[in-house]
Amino acid sequence: MELNHTNRQINVTRNSLFEQGYLDEQFTQLEDLQDDVNPNFVEEIVTLFFADSMRLIHNAETALENYPLDFCKLDDYMHQFMGSSSSIGAKKVKNECTQFQECCKVRNADGCTRAFQRVKQEHATLKRKLQTYFQV
Amino acid sequence: MMASSSGGSWKSGGGDGGVSDQFPAGLRVLVVDDDSTCLMILEKMLRHCNYEVTKCNRAEVALSYLRENKNGFDVVISDVHMPDMDGFKLLEHIGLEMDLPVIMMSADDSKSVVMKGVTHGACDYLIKPVRIEALRNIWQHMVRRRKHEWKDFDQSASADEQKPPEEPDYSSSANEGNNWKNTKRRKDEEDEAEERDDSSSLKKPRVVWSVELHQQFVAAVNQLGIDKAVPKKILELMNVPGLMRENVASHLQKYRLYLRRLSGSQLPGGMNSGFMGGPDAGYGPMSSLNGLDLQALAASGQLSQLPPQSLATLQAVALGRSNNSKSVIDQRNIFSFENPKSRYSEVQSQHLNNNNNINNSNNNNNNNNISSNINNNSKQMNLLPGIPTNIEPKQFVSLHQSGQHSFGSMNNQVQIQMGGQSQSQHQVQSNTNAHMLTRGAVDMSSKVYNPVVSVSQASSVNSYPLGGSLGNPNVRATPSGDGNLDAKVSVGGIVPSYDVFYDLSQTREWSLQDSGLTYDQSSLLLQHNHSSGSEMREQNQNLGGGKVMFSPAVDTRTHLNGSNIGQQRNTYIKTESHSDGSFHNTMYSEQYGQDDLLAAILKQQQGVGQLNNEFGFDGYALDDLPV
């Protein structure tokens, strides 16, 4: 009963994450990869992602404080960030990254800053949600 | 190229994807990505495909893995954006040194980047996020590569050619593999037993085709005549201890493929590797033009027949390109054996003309016209005046061989030393011919044309043009403004276009700082071809191809700077002093049409790149060389 309840909860949480667009099918791929050898594969990956991405975010933040903005570098960071977030299926985060890159392309400093804030936001939200998810 | 005597790369284990039970299970994959998240995911996915995975997050590390264990991997998957090394550069290196199929991947799916991957020789391009389905089929790249080798074998005239020494065991199990296997079996039966190391010799230790070795090979092939060259005879001529006929056979196959590509791909106006195409492959805009022109020339089959103007145009185009890469490729294409004469002479003449004086009386017609055009290109003349172009002498040689060796002057000298600019300068002057050739020859391997090679680097990595056909971007001539193009034109008669690549690949962007080095490489190559051998030896030694089994390490290259230069100078000088006024490469016995040389040189100059030496030149090794 307890287990069922937990499972249900997990499913609910998971489904909501998908429905709300936080995660996409790539996440499902990861889940499929999980097996007995790595029963916590998904969690490990997600943890790794957040650790890595914190670093990237930090770098980007620093770069954003240096004016004039180095759009190339920012674009690079975001590209990397996008790569990893898409790999884990972090849909919203990825979308925000794309937005950010668009701003970089047109060298829109304000746009970049704003976009970055959104990236950070989505990232934090996702982190929170996934942490909850895994705790279950 | 899976041969690994240690075995077993293929496990028998549940096959994946509906293939027969074993294959492609056990496929040995090396994954390179700086993003640890992606790396882990990929590793997991590949494991799920029953592949053997090795991961690393740095390109340098990956390269060291590959070098330490030459036959340890079947496929490489690499990210495009990496902090320590550009994915494309890694791709080139791998192509040159190991000839493994490389799959690029990136979150970037823009057409230009994908195109770049293609032109650099990637056999596939995956967009992140990578799905496991995409990974399940990567084994096909390995199979395909081997199949090409097979095919070449089949097509080769030689009856006693042996099938590729390294035939993976898995072939027996895979569906596709079955085909292979059958073919292989047939070949096996035809093979002479003595050629095989052991009965299960599918995995033979990989022979590293160093610059020197390749030169010997080319010399032998030239001596026999490209049509008559059979592995057995080549082997005998080469007289290299430890070299098996199978090795020669597979190498010959690649070489032929390369030549074919040169001639074939030119016509369509696209470089084999698609360089010519025009799309931004990172090459200079002109490059496409060059390639086309050259190809056209090549296609024409008779350079001499081509109106000088066209040649000149070509040259001009080639020269005009700042991008070495393109030029390199073009050149390579141009210098295919199939139409060696025409192209070669044209190119050479062009180059020669430009550079100076190379025009030796031999080269008739085109030279004059061409030179003028060529001269227009300032950059190009790297070949000549000190521009180290990596024209593979061989290319020129081959060109001439078939036809006109009118290149009296150029002939031998193809060595355009890309390397030291200063050096090349000197040399160039003397060897304009050579330079030109090399330049032109550069980049035969259309595949991976990496303009990267910066002349300044002076790393003339002679890359074996095979790459082109082999899929390796061997020749990379990066047109560096410095004029350090290594143009190695191997005038010596030997020259199969292969050589050209070889030389072309000289430009090594990797650490070859020594401009002189690059130079040497080309010279080495040239020299190698040279009948006089001894000279080349020295040089070759200097070049020290890295992985060569048969040639000294690259380290020696450093020497080149100093010594080679001198040598080269000498060489050059020799050519100059030829009575007939033609640049004779003393080293090369054959006379290549000046035109060809010129063309080659010009091309190289364009590319300025340093060709990567596919053969054995361990580009990386050069790193150690003092700049």
Short mmCIF file of C-alpha atoms in Angstrom, two decimals, chain B residues 118-528:
data_model
loop_
_atom_site.label_atom_id
_atom_site.label_comp_id
_atom_site.label_asym_id
_atom_site.label_seq_id
_atom_site.Cartn_x
_atom_site.Cartn_y
_atom_site.Cartn_z
CA VAL B 118 30.93 16.20 -43.77
CA THR B 119 33.73 17.98 -45.47
CA HIS B 120 36.10 17.19 -42.72
CA GLY B 121 35.41 13.60 -43.23
CA ALA B 122 32.98 12.75 -40.52
CA CYS B 123 31.04 9.73 -41.46
CA ASP B 124 27.99 10.87 -39.62
CA TYR B 125 26.63 13.77 -37.69
CA LEU B 126 24.29 13.40 -34.75
CA ILE B 127 22.24 16.17 -33.26
CA LYS B 128 21.95 16.36 -29.55
CA PRO B 129 20.10 15.19 -27.71
CA VAL B 130 21.25 11.90 -29.02
CA ARG B 131 18.79 9.14 -28.96
CA ILE B 132 19.72 5.59 -28.47
CA GLU B 133 18.24 4.66 -31.79
CA ALA B 134 20.78 6.82 -33.50
CA LEU B 135 23.53 5.00 -31.74
CA ARG B 136 22.35 1.58 -32.54
CA ASN B 137 23.35 1.93 -36.13
CA ILE B 138 26.77 3.34 -35.81
CA TRP B 139 28.29 0.01 -36.55
CA GLN B 140 27.37 0.54 -40.15
CA HIS B 141 30.15 3.04 -40.49
CA MET B 142 32.69 0.56 -39.60
CA VAL B 143 31.27 -2.00 -41.89
CA ARG B 144 31.11 0.45 -44.66
CA ARG B 145 34.66 1.37 -44.33
CA ARG B 146 35.80 -2.11 -44.47
CA LYS B 147 33.63 -2.86 -47.32
CA HIS B 148 35.26 -0.16 -49.27
CA GLU B 149 38.51 -1.71 -48.64
CA TRP B 150 37.22 -4.94 -49.81
CA LYS B 151 35.81 -3.51 -52.85
CA ASP B 152 39.03 -2.06 -53.76
CA PHE B 153 40.62 -5.27 -53.36
CA ASP B 154 38.20 -6.86 -55.59
CA GLN B 155 38.73 -4.30 -58.13
CA SER B 156 42.36 -4.35 -58.03
CA ALA B 157 43.81 -6.18 -60.84
CA SER B 158 46.16 -8.06 -58.84
CA ALA B 159 45.18 -11.55 -58.43
CA ASP B 160 47.32 -12.09 -55.57
CA GLU B 161 46.04 -9.30 -53.61
CA GLN B 162 44.93 -10.27 -50.34
CA LYS B 163 41.95 -9.24 -48.63
CA PRO B 164 42.31 -6.70 -45.98
CA PRO B 165 44.26 -8.11 -43.22
CA GLU B 166 42.03 -6.93 -40.59
CA GLU B 167 38.77 -8.42 -40.89
CA PRO B 168 36.75 -8.32 -37.82
CA ASP B 169 35.42 -11.47 -36.54
CA TYR B 170 32.11 -10.07 -36.15
CA SER B 171 31.57 -10.10 -39.75
CA SER B 172 30.73 -13.64 -39.46
CA SER B 173 27.79 -12.95 -37.41
CA ALA B 174 26.40 -9.85 -38.80
CA ASN B 175 24.02 -10.00 -41.60
CA GLU B 176 26.06 -7.58 -43.39
CA GLY B 177 28.97 -9.16 -41.97
CA ASN B 178 27.95 -12.31 -43.57
CA ASN B 179 28.34 -10.79 -46.85
CA TRP B 180 31.62 -9.61 -45.88
CA LYS B 181 32.46 -12.76 -44.44
CA ASN B 182 31.64 -14.55 -47.54
CA THR B 183 33.65 -12.23 -49.52
CA LYS B 184 36.32 -12.44 -47.06
CA ARG B 185 36.26 -16.11 -47.00
CA ARG B 186 36.63 -16.18 -50.65
CA LYS B 187 39.48 -13.92 -50.39
CA ASP B 188 40.88 -15.86 -47.64
CA GLU B 189 40.93 -18.80 -49.77
CA GLU B 190 42.64 -16.95 -52.40
CA ASP B 191 45.02 -15.49 -50.04
CA GLU B 192 48.25 -17.01 -49.70
CA ALA B 193 48.59 -18.51 -46.42
CA GLU B 194 51.95 -17.16 -45.84
CA GLU B 195 50.66 -13.74 -45.89
CA ARG B 196 48.68 -14.19 -42.86
CA ASP B 197 50.18 -14.04 -39.54
CA ASP B 198 47.98 -16.61 -38.21
CA SER B 199 44.85 -18.27 -39.09
CA SER B 200 42.67 -15.98 -37.16
CA SER B 201 44.57 -13.13 -38.41
CA LEU B 202 41.69 -11.03 -38.94
CA LYS B 203 43.20 -8.81 -36.53
CA LYS B 204 46.52 -7.94 -37.71
CA PRO B 205 48.50 -5.30 -36.16
CA ARG B 206 47.95 -2.23 -38.05
CA VAL B 207 50.68 -1.05 -40.18
CA VAL B 208 51.45 2.50 -39.81
CA TRP B 209 52.09 4.07 -43.07
CA SER B 210 54.63 6.62 -42.31
CA VAL B 211 55.72 9.21 -44.69
CA GLU B 212 58.75 7.31 -45.54
CA LEU B 213 56.93 4.12 -46.00
CA HIS B 214 54.37 5.68 -48.12
CA GLN B 215 56.97 7.25 -50.23
CA GLN B 216 58.55 3.95 -50.75
CA PHE B 217 55.23 2.57 -51.64
CA VAL B 218 54.56 5.28 -54.09
CA ALA B 219 57.93 4.89 -55.59
CA ALA B 220 57.34 1.25 -56.06
CA VAL B 221 53.97 1.80 -57.56
CA ASN B 222 55.30 4.33 -59.91
CA GLN B 223 58.04 2.10 -60.89
CA LEU B 224 55.70 -0.64 -61.71
CA GLY B 225 53.16 1.55 -63.24
CA ILE B 226 49.93 2.20 -61.52
CA ASP B 227 48.10 -0.28 -63.58
CA LYS B 228 50.55 -2.99 -63.13
CA ALA B 229 51.30 -2.42 -59.55
CA VAL B 230 50.41 -5.48 -57.64
CA PRO B 231 50.98 -5.83 -53.97
CA LYS B 232 53.44 -8.57 -54.33
CA LYS B 233 55.69 -6.66 -56.60
CA ILE B 234 55.27 -3.54 -54.68
CA LEU B 235 56.25 -5.34 -51.60
CA GLU B 236 59.30 -6.66 -53.27
CA LEU B 237 60.30 -3.31 -54.52
CA MET B 238 59.75 -1.71 -51.25
CA ASN B 239 61.73 -4.30 -49.51
CA VAL B 240 60.63 -3.30 -46.13
CA PRO B 241 61.12 -5.90 -43.51
CA GLY B 242 58.06 -6.77 -41.65
CA LEU B 243 55.70 -5.41 -44.19
CA MET B 244 53.19 -7.87 -45.37
CA ARG B 245 51.71 -8.10 -48.71
CA GLU B 246 48.37 -7.64 -47.17
CA ASN B 247 49.42 -4.37 -45.77
CA VAL B 248 50.56 -3.30 -49.13
CA ALA B 249 47.43 -4.56 -50.68
CA SER B 250 45.15 -2.66 -48.45
CA HIS B 251 47.25 0.38 -48.78
CA LEU B 252 47.18 0.05 -52.50
CA GLN B 253 43.50 -0.19 -52.37
CA LYS B 254 43.24 3.01 -50.53
CA TYR B 255 45.62 4.59 -52.80
CA ARG B 256 43.68 3.62 -55.80
CA LEU B 257 40.58 4.86 -54.23
CA TYR B 258 42.27 8.07 -53.63
CA LEU B 259 43.38 8.36 -57.13
CA ARG B 260 40.01 7.52 -58.35
CA ARG B 261 38.53 10.09 -56.20
CA LEU B 262 40.84 12.61 -57.47
CA SER B 263 39.90 12.03 -60.97
CA GLY B 264 36.36 11.23 -60.42
CA SER B 265 35.32 13.81 -58.05
CA GLN B 266 36.80 16.59 -59.89
CA LEU B 267 34.58 16.46 -62.73
CA PRO B 268 31.46 16.99 -60.94
CA GLY B 269 32.99 19.97 -59.63
CA GLY B 270 32.81 18.83 -56.19
CA MET B 271 35.68 17.77 -54.36
CA ASN B 272 35.62 14.38 -53.19
CA SER B 273 35.00 15.49 -49.89
CA GLY B 274 32.72 17.99 -51.10
CA PHE B 275 35.05 20.69 -50.68
CA MET B 276 34.59 22.04 -53.88
CA GLY B 277 31.10 22.37 -53.47
CA GLY B 278 31.09 25.79 -52.60
CA PRO B 279 29.26 25.59 -49.42
CA ASP B 280 31.16 27.01 -46.79
CA ALA B 281 33.22 24.31 -45.68
CA GLY B 282 35.43 26.62 -44.11
CA TYR B 283 37.38 26.99 -47.13
CA GLY B 284 38.10 29.91 -49.07
CA PRO B 285 35.63 30.89 -51.57
CA MET B 286 37.95 30.37 -54.27
CA SER B 287 38.62 26.97 -53.39
CA SER B 288 35.61 25.65 -54.93
CA LEU B 289 36.60 27.31 -57.97
CA ASN B 290 39.88 25.81 -57.87
CA GLY B 291 38.70 22.48 -57.40
CA LEU B 292 36.36 22.76 -60.18
CA ASP B 293 38.83 24.14 -62.44
CA LEU B 294 41.31 21.70 -61.58
CA GLN B 295 38.94 19.01 -61.89
CA ALA B 296 37.92 20.18 -65.16
CA LEU B 297 41.43 20.11 -66.11
CA ALA B 298 41.85 16.79 -64.80
CA ALA B 299 38.86 15.70 -66.54
CA SER B 300 40.17 16.93 -69.66
CA GLY B 301 42.70 14.39 -69.28
CA GLN B 302 45.32 16.16 -70.96
CA LEU B 303 46.53 19.14 -69.41
CA SER B 304 48.65 19.95 -72.17
CA GLN B 305 45.68 20.12 -74.24
CA LEU B 306 44.11 22.56 -72.09
CA PRO B 307 44.58 25.98 -73.14
CA PRO B 308 47.02 27.68 -71.06
CA GLN B 309 44.53 30.12 -70.07
CA SER B 310 42.43 27.67 -68.42
CA LEU B 311 45.26 26.46 -66.52
CA ALA B 312 46.18 29.81 -65.58
CA THR B 313 42.76 30.45 -64.49
CA LEU B 314 42.76 27.47 -62.45
CA GLN B 315 45.86 28.34 -60.93
CA ALA B 316 44.80 31.74 -60.29
CA VAL B 317 41.81 30.49 -58.68
CA ALA B 318 43.66 28.09 -56.71
CA LEU B 319 46.09 30.57 -55.74
CA GLY B 320 43.64 33.12 -55.05
CA ARG B 321 42.23 31.14 -52.41
CA SER B 322 43.27 32.07 -49.17
CA ASN B 323 41.92 29.02 -47.85
CA ASN B 324 44.25 26.46 -48.03
CA SER B 325 41.93 23.89 -47.33
CA LYS B 326 40.14 24.21 -50.41
CA SER B 327 43.07 24.55 -52.42
CA VAL B 328 44.47 21.66 -50.94
CA ILE B 329 41.64 19.62 -51.69
CA ASP B 330 41.34 20.83 -55.06
CA GLN B 331 44.73 20.12 -55.72
CA ARG B 332 44.42 16.79 -54.56
CA ASN B 333 41.62 16.11 -56.64
CA ILE B 334 43.36 17.47 -59.42
CA PHE B 335 46.14 15.33 -59.12
CA SER B 336 44.62 12.14 -59.44
CA PHE B 337 46.36 9.61 -61.16
CA GLU B 338 43.84 9.10 -63.59
CA ASN B 339 44.58 12.17 -65.34
CA PRO B 340 47.78 12.80 -63.98
CA LYS B 341 49.24 14.37 -66.78
CA SER B 342 46.88 16.91 -67.52
CA ARG B 343 46.36 18.10 -64.19
CA TYR B 344 49.66 17.84 -63.07
CA SER B 345 51.27 19.57 -65.78
CA GLU B 346 48.87 22.26 -65.61
CA VAL B 347 49.09 22.72 -62.09
CA GLN B 348 52.62 22.49 -62.09
CA SER B 349 53.13 24.78 -64.78
CA GLN B 350 51.08 27.19 -63.08
CA HIS B 351 52.80 26.94 -59.97
CA LEU B 352 55.97 27.01 -61.48
CA ASN B 353 55.32 29.93 -63.39
CA ASN B 354 54.18 31.77 -60.59
CA ASN B 355 56.80 31.19 -58.43
CA ASN B 356 59.33 32.03 -60.48
CA ASN B 357 61.05 30.70 -62.55
CA ILE B 358 60.43 27.48 -62.33
CA ASN B 359 59.45 27.30 -65.63
CA ASN B 360 61.63 25.19 -67.05
CA SER B 361 61.65 24.78 -70.51
CA ASN B 362 60.00 21.61 -70.01
CA ASN B 363 56.89 22.91 -69.19
CA ASN B 364 55.69 24.24 -71.94
CA ASN B 365 52.82 26.05 -72.66
CA ASN B 366 50.84 26.23 -69.71
CA ASN B 367 53.45 27.30 -67.56
CA ASN B 368 53.77 30.55 -69.01
CA ASN B 369 50.27 31.34 -68.96
CA ILE B 370 49.73 30.01 -65.74
CA SER B 371 52.47 31.58 -64.07
CA SER B 372 51.23 34.88 -64.85
CA ASN B 373 48.01 34.09 -63.34
CA ILE B 374 49.48 32.57 -60.53
CA ASN B 375 51.59 35.38 -59.80
CA ASN B 376 48.60 37.32 -59.25
CA ASN B 377 47.89 35.52 -56.25
CA SER B 378 50.07 36.72 -53.74
CA LYS B 379 49.32 34.19 -51.31
CA GLN B 380 49.73 31.46 -53.40
CA MET B 381 52.93 31.67 -54.19
CA ASN B 382 53.73 30.42 -51.12
CA LEU B 383 54.87 27.65 -52.90
CA LEU B 384 57.24 29.46 -54.68
CA PRO B 385 58.72 32.02 -52.82
CA GLY B 386 59.06 30.64 -49.62
CA ILE B 387 55.66 29.62 -49.27
CA PRO B 388 55.71 26.38 -47.87
CA THR B 389 53.12 24.59 -49.60
CA ASN B 390 52.55 21.12 -49.05
CA ILE B 391 52.25 19.87 -52.31
CA GLU B 392 52.70 16.38 -52.37
CA PRO B 393 55.31 15.65 -54.64
CA LYS B 394 53.81 12.50 -55.28
CA GLN B 395 50.93 14.00 -56.77
CA PHE B 396 52.91 15.69 -59.18
CA VAL B 397 54.88 12.82 -59.83
CA SER B 398 52.06 10.76 -60.60
CA LEU B 399 50.71 13.25 -62.81
CA HIS B 400 53.64 13.38 -64.77
CA GLN B 401 54.21 9.91 -64.83
CA SER B 402 51.48 9.04 -66.87
CA GLY B 403 52.04 11.67 -69.09
CA GLN B 404 54.18 14.12 -69.76
CA HIS B 405 56.97 14.59 -67.75
CA SER B 406 57.55 17.70 -69.24
CA PHE B 407 58.10 19.04 -66.05
CA GLY B 408 61.59 18.89 -66.22
CA SER B 409 62.07 21.47 -63.83
CA MET B 410 59.47 20.78 -61.53
CA ASN B 411 59.89 17.38 -61.32
CA ASN B 412 61.80 16.71 -58.74
CA GLN B 413 61.60 19.36 -56.74
CA VAL B 414 58.40 19.26 -55.54
CA GLN B 415 59.40 19.68 -52.28
CA ILE B 416 58.02 22.77 -51.37
CA GLN B 417 58.73 23.09 -47.98
CA MET B 418 56.05 24.48 -46.18
CA GLY B 419 57.63 24.64 -43.08
CA GLY B 420 59.77 27.36 -42.23
CA GLN B 421 58.69 30.27 -43.95
CA SER B 422 61.99 31.61 -44.07
CA GLN B 423 63.21 28.47 -45.23
CA SER B 424 60.67 27.92 -47.63
CA GLN B 425 61.40 31.16 -48.98
CA HIS B 426 64.72 30.20 -49.85
CA GLN B 427 63.75 27.05 -51.01
CA VAL B 428 60.88 28.19 -52.75
CA GLN B 429 62.87 30.28 -54.82
CA SER B 430 64.89 27.52 -55.85
CA ASN B 431 62.26 25.15 -56.09
CA THR B 432 59.49 26.98 -57.25
CA ASN B 433 58.45 24.10 -59.08
CA ALA B 434 58.36 22.00 -56.23
CA HIS B 435 56.42 24.32 -54.28
CA MET B 436 53.96 24.75 -56.72
CA LEU B 437 53.38 21.27 -57.05
CA THR B 438 53.07 20.61 -53.57
CA ARG B 439 50.77 23.29 -53.13
CA GLY B 440 48.63 22.07 -55.67
CA ALA B 441 48.88 18.67 -54.55
CA VAL B 442 47.96 19.56 -51.26
CA ASP B 443 44.91 18.32 -50.08
CA MET B 444 44.29 15.58 -52.21
CA SER B 445 42.25 14.12 -49.70
CA SER B 446 39.39 16.09 -50.33
CA LYS B 447 37.79 14.72 -47.51
CA VAL B 448 39.14 16.42 -44.79
CA TYR B 449 40.48 19.47 -45.80
CA ASN B 450 41.46 21.37 -43.00
CA PRO B 451 42.68 24.61 -43.62
CA VAL B 452 43.90 24.46 -40.31
CA VAL B 453 47.29 23.99 -41.10
CA SER B 454 48.76 27.21 -40.66
CA VAL B 455 51.77 27.81 -42.44
CA SER B 456 53.29 29.54 -39.65
CA GLN B 457 53.17 26.46 -37.80
CA ALA B 458 55.61 25.16 -40.05
CA SER B 459 54.48 21.87 -39.35
CA SER B 460 54.44 20.26 -42.51
CA VAL B 461 52.72 17.26 -41.79
CA ASN B 462 52.62 15.18 -44.65
CA SER B 463 49.46 13.62 -44.62
CA TYR B 464 48.83 10.80 -46.67
CA PRO B 465 46.36 11.70 -49.10
CA LEU B 466 44.86 8.48 -48.73
CA GLY B 467 42.78 10.14 -46.37
CA GLY B 468 40.79 11.44 -49.07
CA SER B 469 39.90 8.23 -50.39
CA LEU B 470 40.23 6.70 -47.16
CA GLY B 471 38.16 9.17 -45.72
CA ASN B 472 40.86 10.75 -43.92
CA PRO B 473 41.57 14.22 -44.25
CA ASN B 474 44.99 13.68 -44.82
CA VAL B 475 45.93 16.51 -46.59
CA ARG B 476 45.34 19.61 -45.03
CA ALA B 477 46.85 22.44 -46.48
CA THR B 478 46.05 25.47 -44.70
CA PRO B 479 46.91 28.30 -46.62
CA SER B 480 48.68 30.36 -44.33
CA GLY B 481 49.57 33.64 -45.25
CA ASP B 482 52.90 32.90 -44.07
CA GLY B 483 53.51 31.04 -46.99
CA ASN B 484 54.53 28.12 -45.16
CA LEU B 485 52.91 25.91 -47.38
CA ASP B 486 54.56 22.77 -47.74
CA ALA B 487 54.45 21.92 -51.14
CA LYS B 488 55.81 18.73 -51.70
CA VAL B 489 55.79 17.85 -55.07
CA SER B 490 57.28 14.67 -55.62
CA VAL B 491 58.50 14.86 -58.87
CA GLY B 492 60.25 11.76 -58.80
CA GLY B 493 58.31 9.64 -60.86
CA ILE B 494 56.90 7.88 -58.11
CA VAL B 495 54.32 9.91 -57.23
CA PRO B 496 51.15 8.46 -57.04
CA SER B 497 48.76 10.94 -56.07
CA TYR B 498 48.89 9.42 -52.84
CA ASP B 499 52.02 11.09 -52.23
CA VAL B 500 50.54 14.24 -52.81
CA PHE B 501 48.25 13.82 -50.08
CA TYR B 502 50.90 12.78 -48.08
CA ASP B 503 52.65 15.88 -48.55
CA LEU B 504 49.69 17.87 -48.39
CA SER B 505 48.81 16.71 -45.12
CA GLN B 506 51.89 18.11 -44.02
CA THR B 507 50.55 21.07 -42.68
CA ARG B 508 49.91 20.22 -39.32
CA GLU B 509 48.34 22.62 -37.36
CA TRP B 510 49.20 20.95 -34.37
CA SER B 511 52.03 22.15 -32.85
CA LEU B 512 54.34 22.26 -35.54
CA GLN B 513 55.74 25.47 -35.01
CA ASP B 514 58.55 24.96 -37.03
CA SER B 515 57.88 26.16 -40.26
CA GLY B 516 60.89 24.40 -41.24
CA LEU B 517 59.42 21.26 -40.21
CA THR B 518 56.66 21.39 -42.47
CA TYR B 519 58.98 22.03 -45.03
CA ASP B 520 60.82 19.09 -44.36
CA GLN B 521 58.02 16.91 -44.47
CA SER B 522 57.27 17.78 -47.83
CA SER B 523 60.73 17.49 -48.77
CA LEU B 524 60.86 14.25 -47.19
CA LEU B 525 58.08 13.10 -49.12
CA LEU B 526 59.52 14.34 -52.15
CA GLN B 527 62.68 12.95 -51.40
CA HIS B 528 61.31 9.79 -50.65
#
